JSON list of C-alpha atoms in Angstrom, two decimals:
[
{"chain": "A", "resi": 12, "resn": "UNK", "atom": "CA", "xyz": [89.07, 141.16, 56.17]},
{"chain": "A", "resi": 13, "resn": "UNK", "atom": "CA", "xyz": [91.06, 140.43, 58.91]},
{"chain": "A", "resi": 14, "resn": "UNK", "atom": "CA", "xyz": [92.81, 136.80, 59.16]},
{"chain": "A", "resi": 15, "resn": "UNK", "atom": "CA", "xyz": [93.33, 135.99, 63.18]},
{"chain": "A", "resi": 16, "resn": "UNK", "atom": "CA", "xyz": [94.72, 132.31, 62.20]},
{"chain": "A", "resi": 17, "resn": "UNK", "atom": "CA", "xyz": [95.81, 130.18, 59.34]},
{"chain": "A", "resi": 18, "resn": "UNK", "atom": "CA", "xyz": [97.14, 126.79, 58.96]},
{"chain": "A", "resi": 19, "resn": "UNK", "atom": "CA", "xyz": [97.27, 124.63, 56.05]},
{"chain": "A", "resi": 20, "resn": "UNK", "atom": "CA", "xyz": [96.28, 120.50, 55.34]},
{"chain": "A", "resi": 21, "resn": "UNK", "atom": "CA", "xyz": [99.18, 117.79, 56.37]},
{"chain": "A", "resi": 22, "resn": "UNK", "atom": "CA", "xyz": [100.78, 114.90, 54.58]},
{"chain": "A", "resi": 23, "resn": "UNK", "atom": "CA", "xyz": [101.87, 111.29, 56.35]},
{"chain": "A", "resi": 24, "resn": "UNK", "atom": "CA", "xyz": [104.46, 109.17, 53.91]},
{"chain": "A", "resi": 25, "resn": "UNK", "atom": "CA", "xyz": [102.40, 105.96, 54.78]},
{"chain": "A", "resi": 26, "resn": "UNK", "atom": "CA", "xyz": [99.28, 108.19, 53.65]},
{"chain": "A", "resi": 27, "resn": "UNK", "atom": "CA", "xyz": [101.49, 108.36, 50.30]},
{"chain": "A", "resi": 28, "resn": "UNK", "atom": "CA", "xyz": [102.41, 104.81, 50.01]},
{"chain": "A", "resi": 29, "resn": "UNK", "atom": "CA", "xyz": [98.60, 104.02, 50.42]},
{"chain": "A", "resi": 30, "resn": "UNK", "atom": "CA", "xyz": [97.32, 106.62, 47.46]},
{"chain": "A", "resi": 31, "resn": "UNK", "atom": "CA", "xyz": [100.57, 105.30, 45.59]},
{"chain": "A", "resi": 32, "resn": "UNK", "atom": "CA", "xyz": [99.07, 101.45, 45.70]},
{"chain": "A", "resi": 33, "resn": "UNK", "atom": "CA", "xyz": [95.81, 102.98, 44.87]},
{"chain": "A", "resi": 34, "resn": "UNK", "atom": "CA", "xyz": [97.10, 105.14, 41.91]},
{"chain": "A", "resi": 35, "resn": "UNK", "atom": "CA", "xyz": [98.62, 101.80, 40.38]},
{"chain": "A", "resi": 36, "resn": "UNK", "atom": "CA", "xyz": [95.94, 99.78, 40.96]},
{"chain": "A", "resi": 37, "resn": "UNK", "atom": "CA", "xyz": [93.98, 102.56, 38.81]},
{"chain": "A", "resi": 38, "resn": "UNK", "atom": "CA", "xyz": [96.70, 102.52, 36.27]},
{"chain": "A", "resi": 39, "resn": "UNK", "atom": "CA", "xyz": [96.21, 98.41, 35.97]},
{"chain": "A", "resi": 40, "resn": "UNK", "atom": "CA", "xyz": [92.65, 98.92, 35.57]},
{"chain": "A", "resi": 41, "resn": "UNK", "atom": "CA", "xyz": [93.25, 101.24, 32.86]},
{"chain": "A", "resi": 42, "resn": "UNK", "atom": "CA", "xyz": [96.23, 99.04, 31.14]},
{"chain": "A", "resi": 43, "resn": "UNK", "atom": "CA", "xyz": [93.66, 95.92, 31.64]},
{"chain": "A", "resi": 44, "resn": "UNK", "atom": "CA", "xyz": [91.06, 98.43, 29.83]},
{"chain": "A", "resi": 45, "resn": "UNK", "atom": "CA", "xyz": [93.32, 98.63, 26.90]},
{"chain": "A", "resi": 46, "resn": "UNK", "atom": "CA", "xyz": [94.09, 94.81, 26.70]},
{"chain": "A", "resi": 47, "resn": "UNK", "atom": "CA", "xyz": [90.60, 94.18, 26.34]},
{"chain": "A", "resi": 48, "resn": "UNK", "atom": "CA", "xyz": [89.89, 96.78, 23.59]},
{"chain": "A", "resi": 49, "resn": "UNK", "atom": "CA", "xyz": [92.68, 95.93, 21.62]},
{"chain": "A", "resi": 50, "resn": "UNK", "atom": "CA", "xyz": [91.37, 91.83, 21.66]},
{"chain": "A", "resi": 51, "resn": "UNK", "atom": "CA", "xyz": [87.51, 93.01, 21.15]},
{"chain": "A", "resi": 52, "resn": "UNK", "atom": "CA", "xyz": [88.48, 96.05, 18.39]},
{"chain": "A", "resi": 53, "resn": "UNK", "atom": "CA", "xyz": [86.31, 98.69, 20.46]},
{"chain": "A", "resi": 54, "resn": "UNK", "atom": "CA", "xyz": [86.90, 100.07, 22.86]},
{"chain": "A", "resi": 55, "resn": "UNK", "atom": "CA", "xyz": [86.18, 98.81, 26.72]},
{"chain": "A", "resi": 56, "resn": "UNK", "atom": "CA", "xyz": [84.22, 101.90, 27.80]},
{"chain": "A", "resi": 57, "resn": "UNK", "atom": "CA", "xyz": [83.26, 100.45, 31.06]},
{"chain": "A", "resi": 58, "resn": "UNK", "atom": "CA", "xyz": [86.31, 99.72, 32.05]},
{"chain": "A", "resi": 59, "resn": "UNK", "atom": "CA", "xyz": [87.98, 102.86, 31.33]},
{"chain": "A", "resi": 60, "resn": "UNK", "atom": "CA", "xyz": [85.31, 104.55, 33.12]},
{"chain": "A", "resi": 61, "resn": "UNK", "atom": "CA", "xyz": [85.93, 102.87, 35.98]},
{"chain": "A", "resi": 62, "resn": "UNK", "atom": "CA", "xyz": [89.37, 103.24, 35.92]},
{"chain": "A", "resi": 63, "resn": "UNK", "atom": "CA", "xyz": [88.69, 107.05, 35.17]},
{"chain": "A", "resi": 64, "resn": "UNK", "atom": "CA", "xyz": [86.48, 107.56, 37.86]},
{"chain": "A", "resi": 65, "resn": "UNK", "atom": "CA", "xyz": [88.65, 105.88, 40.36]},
{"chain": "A", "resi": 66, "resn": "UNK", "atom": "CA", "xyz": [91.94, 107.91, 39.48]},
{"chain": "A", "resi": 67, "resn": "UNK", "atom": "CA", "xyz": [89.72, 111.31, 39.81]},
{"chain": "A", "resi": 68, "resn": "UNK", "atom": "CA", "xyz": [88.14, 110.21, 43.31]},
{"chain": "A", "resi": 69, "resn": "UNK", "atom": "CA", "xyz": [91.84, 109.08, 44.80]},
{"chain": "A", "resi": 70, "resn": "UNK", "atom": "CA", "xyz": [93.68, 112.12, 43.41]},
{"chain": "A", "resi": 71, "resn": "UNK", "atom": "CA", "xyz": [91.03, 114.58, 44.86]},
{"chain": "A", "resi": 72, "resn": "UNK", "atom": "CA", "xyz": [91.00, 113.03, 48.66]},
{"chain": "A", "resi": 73, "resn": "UNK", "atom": "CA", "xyz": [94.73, 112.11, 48.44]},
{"chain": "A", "resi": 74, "resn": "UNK", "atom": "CA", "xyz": [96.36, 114.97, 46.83]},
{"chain": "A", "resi": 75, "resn": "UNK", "atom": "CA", "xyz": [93.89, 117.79, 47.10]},
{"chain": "A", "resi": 76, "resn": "UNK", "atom": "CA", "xyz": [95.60, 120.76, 49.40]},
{"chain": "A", "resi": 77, "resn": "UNK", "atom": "CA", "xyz": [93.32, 122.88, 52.36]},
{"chain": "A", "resi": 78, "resn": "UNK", "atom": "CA", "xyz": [93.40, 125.96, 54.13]},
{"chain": "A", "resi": 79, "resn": "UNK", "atom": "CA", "xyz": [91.55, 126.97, 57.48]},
{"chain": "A", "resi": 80, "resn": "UNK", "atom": "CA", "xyz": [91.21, 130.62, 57.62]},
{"chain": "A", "resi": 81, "resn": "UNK", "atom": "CA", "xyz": [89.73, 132.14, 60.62]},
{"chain": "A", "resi": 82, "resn": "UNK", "atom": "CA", "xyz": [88.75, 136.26, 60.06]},
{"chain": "A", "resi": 83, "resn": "UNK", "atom": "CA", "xyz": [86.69, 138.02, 62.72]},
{"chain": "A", "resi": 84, "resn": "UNK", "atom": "CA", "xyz": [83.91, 137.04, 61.81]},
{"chain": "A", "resi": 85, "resn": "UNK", "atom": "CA", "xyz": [83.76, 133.56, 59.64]},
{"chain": "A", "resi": 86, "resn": "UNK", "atom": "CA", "xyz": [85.70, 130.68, 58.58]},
{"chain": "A", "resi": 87, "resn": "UNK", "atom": "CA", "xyz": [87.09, 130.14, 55.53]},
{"chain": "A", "resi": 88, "resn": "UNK", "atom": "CA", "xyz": [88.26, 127.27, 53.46]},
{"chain": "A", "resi": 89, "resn": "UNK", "atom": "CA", "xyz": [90.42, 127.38, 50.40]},
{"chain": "A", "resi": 90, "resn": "UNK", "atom": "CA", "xyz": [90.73, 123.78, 48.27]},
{"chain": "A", "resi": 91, "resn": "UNK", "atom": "CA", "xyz": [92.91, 123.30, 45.90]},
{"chain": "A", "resi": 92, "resn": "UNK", "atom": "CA", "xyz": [92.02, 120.67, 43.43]},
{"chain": "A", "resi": 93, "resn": "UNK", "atom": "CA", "xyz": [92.64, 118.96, 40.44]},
{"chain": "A", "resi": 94, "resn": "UNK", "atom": "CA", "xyz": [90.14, 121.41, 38.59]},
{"chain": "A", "resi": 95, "resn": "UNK", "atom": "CA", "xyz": [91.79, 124.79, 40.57]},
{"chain": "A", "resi": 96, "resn": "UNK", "atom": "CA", "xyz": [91.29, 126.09, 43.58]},
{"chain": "A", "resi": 97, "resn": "UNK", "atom": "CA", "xyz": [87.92, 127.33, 45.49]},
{"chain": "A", "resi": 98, "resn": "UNK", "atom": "CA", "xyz": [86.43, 128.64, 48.97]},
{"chain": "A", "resi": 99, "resn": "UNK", "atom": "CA", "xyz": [84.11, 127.89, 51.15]},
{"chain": "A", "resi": 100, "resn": "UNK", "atom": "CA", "xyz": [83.02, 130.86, 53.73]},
{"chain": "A", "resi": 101, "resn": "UNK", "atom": "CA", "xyz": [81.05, 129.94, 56.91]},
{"chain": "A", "resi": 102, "resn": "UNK", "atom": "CA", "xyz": [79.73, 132.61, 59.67]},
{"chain": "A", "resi": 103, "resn": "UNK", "atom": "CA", "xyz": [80.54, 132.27, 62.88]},
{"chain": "A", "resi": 104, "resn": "UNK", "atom": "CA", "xyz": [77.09, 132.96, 63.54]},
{"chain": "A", "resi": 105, "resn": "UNK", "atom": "CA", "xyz": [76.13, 130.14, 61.93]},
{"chain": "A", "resi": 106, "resn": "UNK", "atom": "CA", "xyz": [77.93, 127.70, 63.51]},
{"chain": "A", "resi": 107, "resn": "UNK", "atom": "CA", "xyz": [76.22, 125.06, 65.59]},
{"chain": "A", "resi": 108, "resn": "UNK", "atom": "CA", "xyz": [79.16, 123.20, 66.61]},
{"chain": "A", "resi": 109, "resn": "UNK", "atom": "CA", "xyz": [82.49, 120.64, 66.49]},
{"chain": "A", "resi": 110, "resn": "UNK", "atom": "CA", "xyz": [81.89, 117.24, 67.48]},
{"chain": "A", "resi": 111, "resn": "UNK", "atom": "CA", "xyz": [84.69, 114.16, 67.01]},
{"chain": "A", "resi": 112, "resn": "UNK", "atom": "CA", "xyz": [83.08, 112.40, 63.80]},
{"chain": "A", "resi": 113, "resn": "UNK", "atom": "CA", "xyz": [82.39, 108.91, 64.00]},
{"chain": "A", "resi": 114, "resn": "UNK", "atom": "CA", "xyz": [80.46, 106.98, 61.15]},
{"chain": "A", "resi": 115, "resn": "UNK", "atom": "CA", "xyz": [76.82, 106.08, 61.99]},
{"chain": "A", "resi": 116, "resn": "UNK", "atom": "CA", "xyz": [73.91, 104.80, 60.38]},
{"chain": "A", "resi": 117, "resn": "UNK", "atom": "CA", "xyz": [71.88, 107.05, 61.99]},
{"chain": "A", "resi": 118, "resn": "UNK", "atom": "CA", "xyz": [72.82, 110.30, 62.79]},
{"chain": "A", "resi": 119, "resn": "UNK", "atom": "CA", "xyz": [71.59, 113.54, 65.18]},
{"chain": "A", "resi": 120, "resn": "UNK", "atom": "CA", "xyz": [71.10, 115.35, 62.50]},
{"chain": "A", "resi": 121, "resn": "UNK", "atom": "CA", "xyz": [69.34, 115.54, 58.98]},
{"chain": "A", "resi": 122, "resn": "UNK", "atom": "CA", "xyz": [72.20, 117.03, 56.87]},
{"chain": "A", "resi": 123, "resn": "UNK", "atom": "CA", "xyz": [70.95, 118.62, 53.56]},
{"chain": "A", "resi": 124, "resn": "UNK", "atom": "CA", "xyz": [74.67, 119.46, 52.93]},
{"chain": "A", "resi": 125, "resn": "UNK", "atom": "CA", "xyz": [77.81, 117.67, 53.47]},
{"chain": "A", "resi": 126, "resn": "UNK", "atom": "CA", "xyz": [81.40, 118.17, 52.24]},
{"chain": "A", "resi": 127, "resn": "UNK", "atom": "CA", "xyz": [84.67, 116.61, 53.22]},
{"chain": "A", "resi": 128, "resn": "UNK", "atom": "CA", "xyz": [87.55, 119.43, 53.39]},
{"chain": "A", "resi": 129, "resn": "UNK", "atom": "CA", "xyz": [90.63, 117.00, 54.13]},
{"chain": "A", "resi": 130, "resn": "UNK", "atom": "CA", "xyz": [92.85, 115.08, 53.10]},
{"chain": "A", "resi": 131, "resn": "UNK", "atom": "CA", "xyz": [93.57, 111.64, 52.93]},
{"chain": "A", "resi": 132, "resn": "UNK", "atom": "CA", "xyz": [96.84, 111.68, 53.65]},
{"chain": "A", "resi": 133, "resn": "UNK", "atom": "CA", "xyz": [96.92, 113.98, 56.54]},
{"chain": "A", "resi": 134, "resn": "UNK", "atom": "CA", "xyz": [96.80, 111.68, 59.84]},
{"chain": "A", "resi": 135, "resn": "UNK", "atom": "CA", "xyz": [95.41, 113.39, 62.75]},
{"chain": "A", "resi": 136, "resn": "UNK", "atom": "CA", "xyz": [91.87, 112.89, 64.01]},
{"chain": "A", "resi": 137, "resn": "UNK", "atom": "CA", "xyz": [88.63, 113.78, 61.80]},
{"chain": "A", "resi": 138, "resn": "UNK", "atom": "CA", "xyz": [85.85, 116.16, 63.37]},
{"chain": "A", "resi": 139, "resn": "UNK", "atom": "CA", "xyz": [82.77, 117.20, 62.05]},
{"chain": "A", "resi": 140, "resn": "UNK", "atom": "CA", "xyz": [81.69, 120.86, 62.19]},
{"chain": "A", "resi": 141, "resn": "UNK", "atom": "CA", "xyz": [78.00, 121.15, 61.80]},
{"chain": "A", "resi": 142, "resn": "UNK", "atom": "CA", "xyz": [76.48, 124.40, 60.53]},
{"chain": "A", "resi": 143, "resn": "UNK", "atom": "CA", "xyz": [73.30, 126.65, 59.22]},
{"chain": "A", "resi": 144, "resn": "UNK", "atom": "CA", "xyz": [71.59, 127.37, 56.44]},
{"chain": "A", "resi": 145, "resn": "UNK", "atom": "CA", "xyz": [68.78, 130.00, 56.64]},
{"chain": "A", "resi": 146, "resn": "UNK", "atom": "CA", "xyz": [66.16, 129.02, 53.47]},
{"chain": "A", "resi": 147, "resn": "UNK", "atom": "CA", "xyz": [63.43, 130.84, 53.66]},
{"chain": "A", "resi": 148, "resn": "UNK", "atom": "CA", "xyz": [61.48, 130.35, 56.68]},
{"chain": "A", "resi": 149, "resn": "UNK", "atom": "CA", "xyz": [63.43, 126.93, 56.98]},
{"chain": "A", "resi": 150, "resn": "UNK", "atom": "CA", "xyz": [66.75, 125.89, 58.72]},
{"chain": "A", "resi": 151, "resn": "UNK", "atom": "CA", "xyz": [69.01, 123.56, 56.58]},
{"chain": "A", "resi": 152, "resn": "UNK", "atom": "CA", "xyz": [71.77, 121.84, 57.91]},
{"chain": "A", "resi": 153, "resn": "UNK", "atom": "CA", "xyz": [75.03, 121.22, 57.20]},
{"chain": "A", "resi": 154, "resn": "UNK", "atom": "CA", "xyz": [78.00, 119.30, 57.94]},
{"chain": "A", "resi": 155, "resn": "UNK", "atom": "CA", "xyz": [81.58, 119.81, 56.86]},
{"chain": "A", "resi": 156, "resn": "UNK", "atom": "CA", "xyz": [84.59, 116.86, 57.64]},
{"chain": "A", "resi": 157, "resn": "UNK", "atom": "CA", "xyz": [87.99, 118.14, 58.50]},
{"chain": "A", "resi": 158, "resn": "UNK", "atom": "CA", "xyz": [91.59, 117.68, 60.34]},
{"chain": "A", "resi": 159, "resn": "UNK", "atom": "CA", "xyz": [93.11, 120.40, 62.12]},
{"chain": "A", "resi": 160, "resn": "UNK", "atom": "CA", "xyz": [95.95, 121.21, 64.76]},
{"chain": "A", "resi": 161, "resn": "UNK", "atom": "CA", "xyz": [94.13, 121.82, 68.17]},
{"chain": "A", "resi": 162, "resn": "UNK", "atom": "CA", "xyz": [95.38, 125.25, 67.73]},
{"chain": "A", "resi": 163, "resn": "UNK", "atom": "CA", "xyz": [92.74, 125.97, 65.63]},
{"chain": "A", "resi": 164, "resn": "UNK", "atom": "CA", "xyz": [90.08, 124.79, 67.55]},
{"chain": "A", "resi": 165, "resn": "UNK", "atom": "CA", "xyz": [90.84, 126.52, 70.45]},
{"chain": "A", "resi": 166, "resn": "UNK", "atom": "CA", "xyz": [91.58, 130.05, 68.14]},
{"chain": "A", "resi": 167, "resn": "UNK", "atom": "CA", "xyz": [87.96, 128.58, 66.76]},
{"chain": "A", "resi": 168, "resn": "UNK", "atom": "CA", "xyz": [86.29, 128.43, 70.56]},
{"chain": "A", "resi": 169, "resn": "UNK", "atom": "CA", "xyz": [86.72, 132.16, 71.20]},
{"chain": "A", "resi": 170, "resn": "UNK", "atom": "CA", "xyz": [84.25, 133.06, 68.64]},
{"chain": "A", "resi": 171, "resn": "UNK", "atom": "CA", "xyz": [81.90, 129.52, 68.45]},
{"chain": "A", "resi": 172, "resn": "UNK", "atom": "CA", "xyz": [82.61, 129.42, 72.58]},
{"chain": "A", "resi": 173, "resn": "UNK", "atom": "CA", "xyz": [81.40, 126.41, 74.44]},
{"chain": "A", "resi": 174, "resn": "UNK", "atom": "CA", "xyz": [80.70, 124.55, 71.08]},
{"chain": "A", "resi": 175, "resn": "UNK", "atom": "CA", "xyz": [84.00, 123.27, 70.00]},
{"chain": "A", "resi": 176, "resn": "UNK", "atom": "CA", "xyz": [84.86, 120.01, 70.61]},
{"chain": "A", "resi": 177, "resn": "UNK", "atom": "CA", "xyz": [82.22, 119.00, 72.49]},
{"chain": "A", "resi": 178, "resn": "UNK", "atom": "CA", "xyz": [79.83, 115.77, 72.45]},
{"chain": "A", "resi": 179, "resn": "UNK", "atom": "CA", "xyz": [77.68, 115.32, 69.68]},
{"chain": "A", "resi": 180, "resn": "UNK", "atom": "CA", "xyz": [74.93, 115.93, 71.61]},
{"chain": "A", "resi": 181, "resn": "UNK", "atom": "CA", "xyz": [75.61, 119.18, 72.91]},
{"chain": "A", "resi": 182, "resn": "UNK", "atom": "CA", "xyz": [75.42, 119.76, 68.71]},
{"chain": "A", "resi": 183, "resn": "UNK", "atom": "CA", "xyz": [72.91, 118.46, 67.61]},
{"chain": "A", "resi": 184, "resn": "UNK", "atom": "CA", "xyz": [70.90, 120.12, 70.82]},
{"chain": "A", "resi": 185, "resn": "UNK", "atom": "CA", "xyz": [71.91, 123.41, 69.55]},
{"chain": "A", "resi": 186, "resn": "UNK", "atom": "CA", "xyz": [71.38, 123.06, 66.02]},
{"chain": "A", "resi": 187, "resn": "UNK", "atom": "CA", "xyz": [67.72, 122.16, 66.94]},
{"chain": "A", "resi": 188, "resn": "UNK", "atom": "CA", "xyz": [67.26, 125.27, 69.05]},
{"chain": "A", "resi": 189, "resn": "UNK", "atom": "CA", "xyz": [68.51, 127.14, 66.24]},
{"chain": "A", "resi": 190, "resn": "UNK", "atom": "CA", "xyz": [65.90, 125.76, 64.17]},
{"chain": "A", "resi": 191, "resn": "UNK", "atom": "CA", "xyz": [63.29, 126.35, 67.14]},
{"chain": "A", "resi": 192, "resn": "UNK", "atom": "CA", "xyz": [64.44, 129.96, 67.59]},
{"chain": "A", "resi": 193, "resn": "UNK", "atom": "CA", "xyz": [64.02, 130.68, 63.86]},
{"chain": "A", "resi": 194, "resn": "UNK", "atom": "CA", "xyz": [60.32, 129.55, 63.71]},
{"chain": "A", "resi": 195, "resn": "UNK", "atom": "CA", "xyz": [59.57, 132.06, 66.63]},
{"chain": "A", "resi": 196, "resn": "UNK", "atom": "CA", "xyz": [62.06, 134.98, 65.20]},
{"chain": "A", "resi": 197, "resn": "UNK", "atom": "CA", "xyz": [64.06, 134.64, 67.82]},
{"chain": "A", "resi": 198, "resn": "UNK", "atom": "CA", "xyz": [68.13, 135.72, 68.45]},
{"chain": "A", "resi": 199, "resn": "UNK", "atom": "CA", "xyz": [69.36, 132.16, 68.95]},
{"chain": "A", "resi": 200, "resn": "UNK", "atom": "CA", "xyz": [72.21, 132.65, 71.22]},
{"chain": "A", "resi": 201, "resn": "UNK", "atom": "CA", "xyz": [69.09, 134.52, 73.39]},
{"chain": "A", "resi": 202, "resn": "UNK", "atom": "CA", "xyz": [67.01, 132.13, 72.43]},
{"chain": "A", "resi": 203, "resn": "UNK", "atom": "CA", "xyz": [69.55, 129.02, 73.69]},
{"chain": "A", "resi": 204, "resn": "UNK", "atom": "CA", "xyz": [70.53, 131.09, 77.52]},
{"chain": "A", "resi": 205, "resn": "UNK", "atom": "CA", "xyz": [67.07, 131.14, 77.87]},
{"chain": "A", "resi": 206, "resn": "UNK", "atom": "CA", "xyz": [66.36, 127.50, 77.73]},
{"chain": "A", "resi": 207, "resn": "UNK", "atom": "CA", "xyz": [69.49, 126.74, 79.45]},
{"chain": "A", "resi": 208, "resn": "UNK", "atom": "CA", "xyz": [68.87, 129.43, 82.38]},
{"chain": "A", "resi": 209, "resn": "UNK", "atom": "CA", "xyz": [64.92, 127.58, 83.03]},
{"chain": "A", "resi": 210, "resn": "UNK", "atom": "CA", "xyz": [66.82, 124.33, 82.71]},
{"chain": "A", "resi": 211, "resn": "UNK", "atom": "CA", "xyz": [69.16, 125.01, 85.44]},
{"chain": "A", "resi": 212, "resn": "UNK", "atom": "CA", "xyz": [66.12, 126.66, 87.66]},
{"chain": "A", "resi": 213, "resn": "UNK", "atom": "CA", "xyz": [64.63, 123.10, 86.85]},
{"chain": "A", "resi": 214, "resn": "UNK", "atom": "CA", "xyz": [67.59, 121.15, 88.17]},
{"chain": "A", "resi": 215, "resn": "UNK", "atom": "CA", "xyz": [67.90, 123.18, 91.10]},
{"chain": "A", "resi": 216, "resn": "UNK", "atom": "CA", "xyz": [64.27, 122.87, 92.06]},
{"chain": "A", "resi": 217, "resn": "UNK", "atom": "CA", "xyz": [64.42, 119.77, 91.90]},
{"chain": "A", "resi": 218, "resn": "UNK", "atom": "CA", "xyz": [67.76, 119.16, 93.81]},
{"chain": "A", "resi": 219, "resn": "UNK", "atom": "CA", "xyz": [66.05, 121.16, 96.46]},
{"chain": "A", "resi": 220, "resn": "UNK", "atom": "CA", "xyz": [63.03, 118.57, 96.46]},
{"chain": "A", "resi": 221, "resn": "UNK", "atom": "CA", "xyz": [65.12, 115.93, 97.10]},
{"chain": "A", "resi": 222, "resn": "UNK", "atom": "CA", "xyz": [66.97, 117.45, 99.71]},
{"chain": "A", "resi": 223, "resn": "UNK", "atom": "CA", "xyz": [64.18, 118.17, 101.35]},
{"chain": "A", "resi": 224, "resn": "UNK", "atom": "CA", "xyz": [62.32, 114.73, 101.14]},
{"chain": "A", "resi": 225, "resn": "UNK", "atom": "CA", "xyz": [65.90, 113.83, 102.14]},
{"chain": "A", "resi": 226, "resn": "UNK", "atom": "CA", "xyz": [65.56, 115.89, 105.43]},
{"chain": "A", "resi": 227, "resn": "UNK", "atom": "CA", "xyz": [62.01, 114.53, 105.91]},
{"chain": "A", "resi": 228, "resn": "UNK", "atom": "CA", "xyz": [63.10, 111.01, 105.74]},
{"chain": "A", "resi": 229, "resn": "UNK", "atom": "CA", "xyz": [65.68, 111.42, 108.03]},
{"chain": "A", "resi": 230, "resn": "UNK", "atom": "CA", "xyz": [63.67, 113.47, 110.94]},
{"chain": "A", "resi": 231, "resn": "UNK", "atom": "CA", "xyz": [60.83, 110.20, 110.30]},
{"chain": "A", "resi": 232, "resn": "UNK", "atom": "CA", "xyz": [63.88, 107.70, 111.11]},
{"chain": "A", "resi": 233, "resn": "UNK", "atom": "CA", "xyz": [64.88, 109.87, 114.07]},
{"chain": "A", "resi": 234, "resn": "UNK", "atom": "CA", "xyz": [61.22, 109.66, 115.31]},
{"chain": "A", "resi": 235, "resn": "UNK", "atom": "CA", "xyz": [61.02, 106.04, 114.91]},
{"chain": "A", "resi": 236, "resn": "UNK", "atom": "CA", "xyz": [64.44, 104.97, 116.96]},
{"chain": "A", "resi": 237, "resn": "UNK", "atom": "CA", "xyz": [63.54, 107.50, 119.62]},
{"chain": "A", "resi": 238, "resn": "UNK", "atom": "CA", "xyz": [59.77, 105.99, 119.64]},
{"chain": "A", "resi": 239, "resn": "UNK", "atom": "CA", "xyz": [61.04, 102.65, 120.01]},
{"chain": "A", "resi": 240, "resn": "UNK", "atom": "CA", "xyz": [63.64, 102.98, 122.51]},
{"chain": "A", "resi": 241, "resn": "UNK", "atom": "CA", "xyz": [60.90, 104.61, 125.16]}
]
């Protein structure tokens, strides 16, 4: 395996102070949790669940560390948690596309998987990286949150080209050709310059009819004014 680029997750001190405020609100709940179970004689299990599961979720996002690897042939991303570290390889191949992510109630896509690989503390700008999952005679997709230095997305575009930070829509139009080239067993990146190619032929046809209807109008008006002025 041959790593092309690597960069690592980022840190802001007011992303600190934020997970800091959280981390002692957690630590009240838990203190409150112990008030109340000393004054009942049992223990306040609800409370120190919450307080539990609240610590776990804020450590993960705040503190959790990530890794972008790009190879020659996927991407790769290492997280290191509060239960140890893990990976998470993705084919370029399967790649549909990198869109700025924005929260919606409704989105493109149906995503049967989705992860967030950042950090809470790191302050640049989220984007969503939408993938493939072959199952079968199905496509599954996925969807992956992350922050990154443009760096990598423009080390990313040279082997996902013309899909990297790019509207949604450009997505979430290839991800359904994907799942359209699939059904017919079909290369998808044959498959997609096909479409485009006949769409172009489309738009140029008719550009052509207009221009021509164009031409037509104008040689009526022509006949019109000279009509009139005999």
């Amino acid at each position: 395996m041959t790593v092309v680029y690597r960069e690592k997750s980022k840190r802001s001190r007011s992303g600190l102070r934020l997970v800091l405020l959280l981390l002692a609100f957690v630590a009240l709940i838990l203190g409150y949790a112990t008030y109340v179970s000393m004054e009942a004689g049992k223990l306040a299990i609800d409370l120190y669940f919450v307080g539990i599961f609240l610590g776990i979720v804020v450590w993960t996002q705040a503190f959790g560390r990530y890794e972008y690897v790009l190879t020659e042939d996927s991407l790769i991303i290492i997280e290191q948690g509060l239960f140890g570290k893990k990976s998470m390889t993705i084919p370029y191949a399967m790649i549909d596309g990198v869109y700025a992510f924005k929260q919606q109630l409704m989105g493109g896509l149906k995503f049967r998987y989705k992860f967030r690989k950042l950090s809470s503390m790191d302050p640049r700008a989220v984007w969503a990286l939408a993938y493939a999952v072959e199952a079968g005679n199905k496509i599954k997709h996925g969807r992956i949150l992350l922050k990154a230095d443009e760096s990598f997305f423009e080390k990313l575009n040279e082997f996902v080209p013309n899909r990297v930070c790019v509207p949604q829509e450009d997505v979430v139009f290839y991800a359904y050709v994907r799942e359209d080239a699939h059904k017919h067993g079909e290369n998808v990146e044959t498959y997609y310059a096909q479409i485009m190619a006949q769409s172009n032929e489309q738009n140029d046809d008719v550009t052509k009819g207009m221009s021509i209807e164009t031409e037509i109008s104008d040689t009526a008006g022509e006949q019109v004014k000279t009509t009139s002025a005999r």
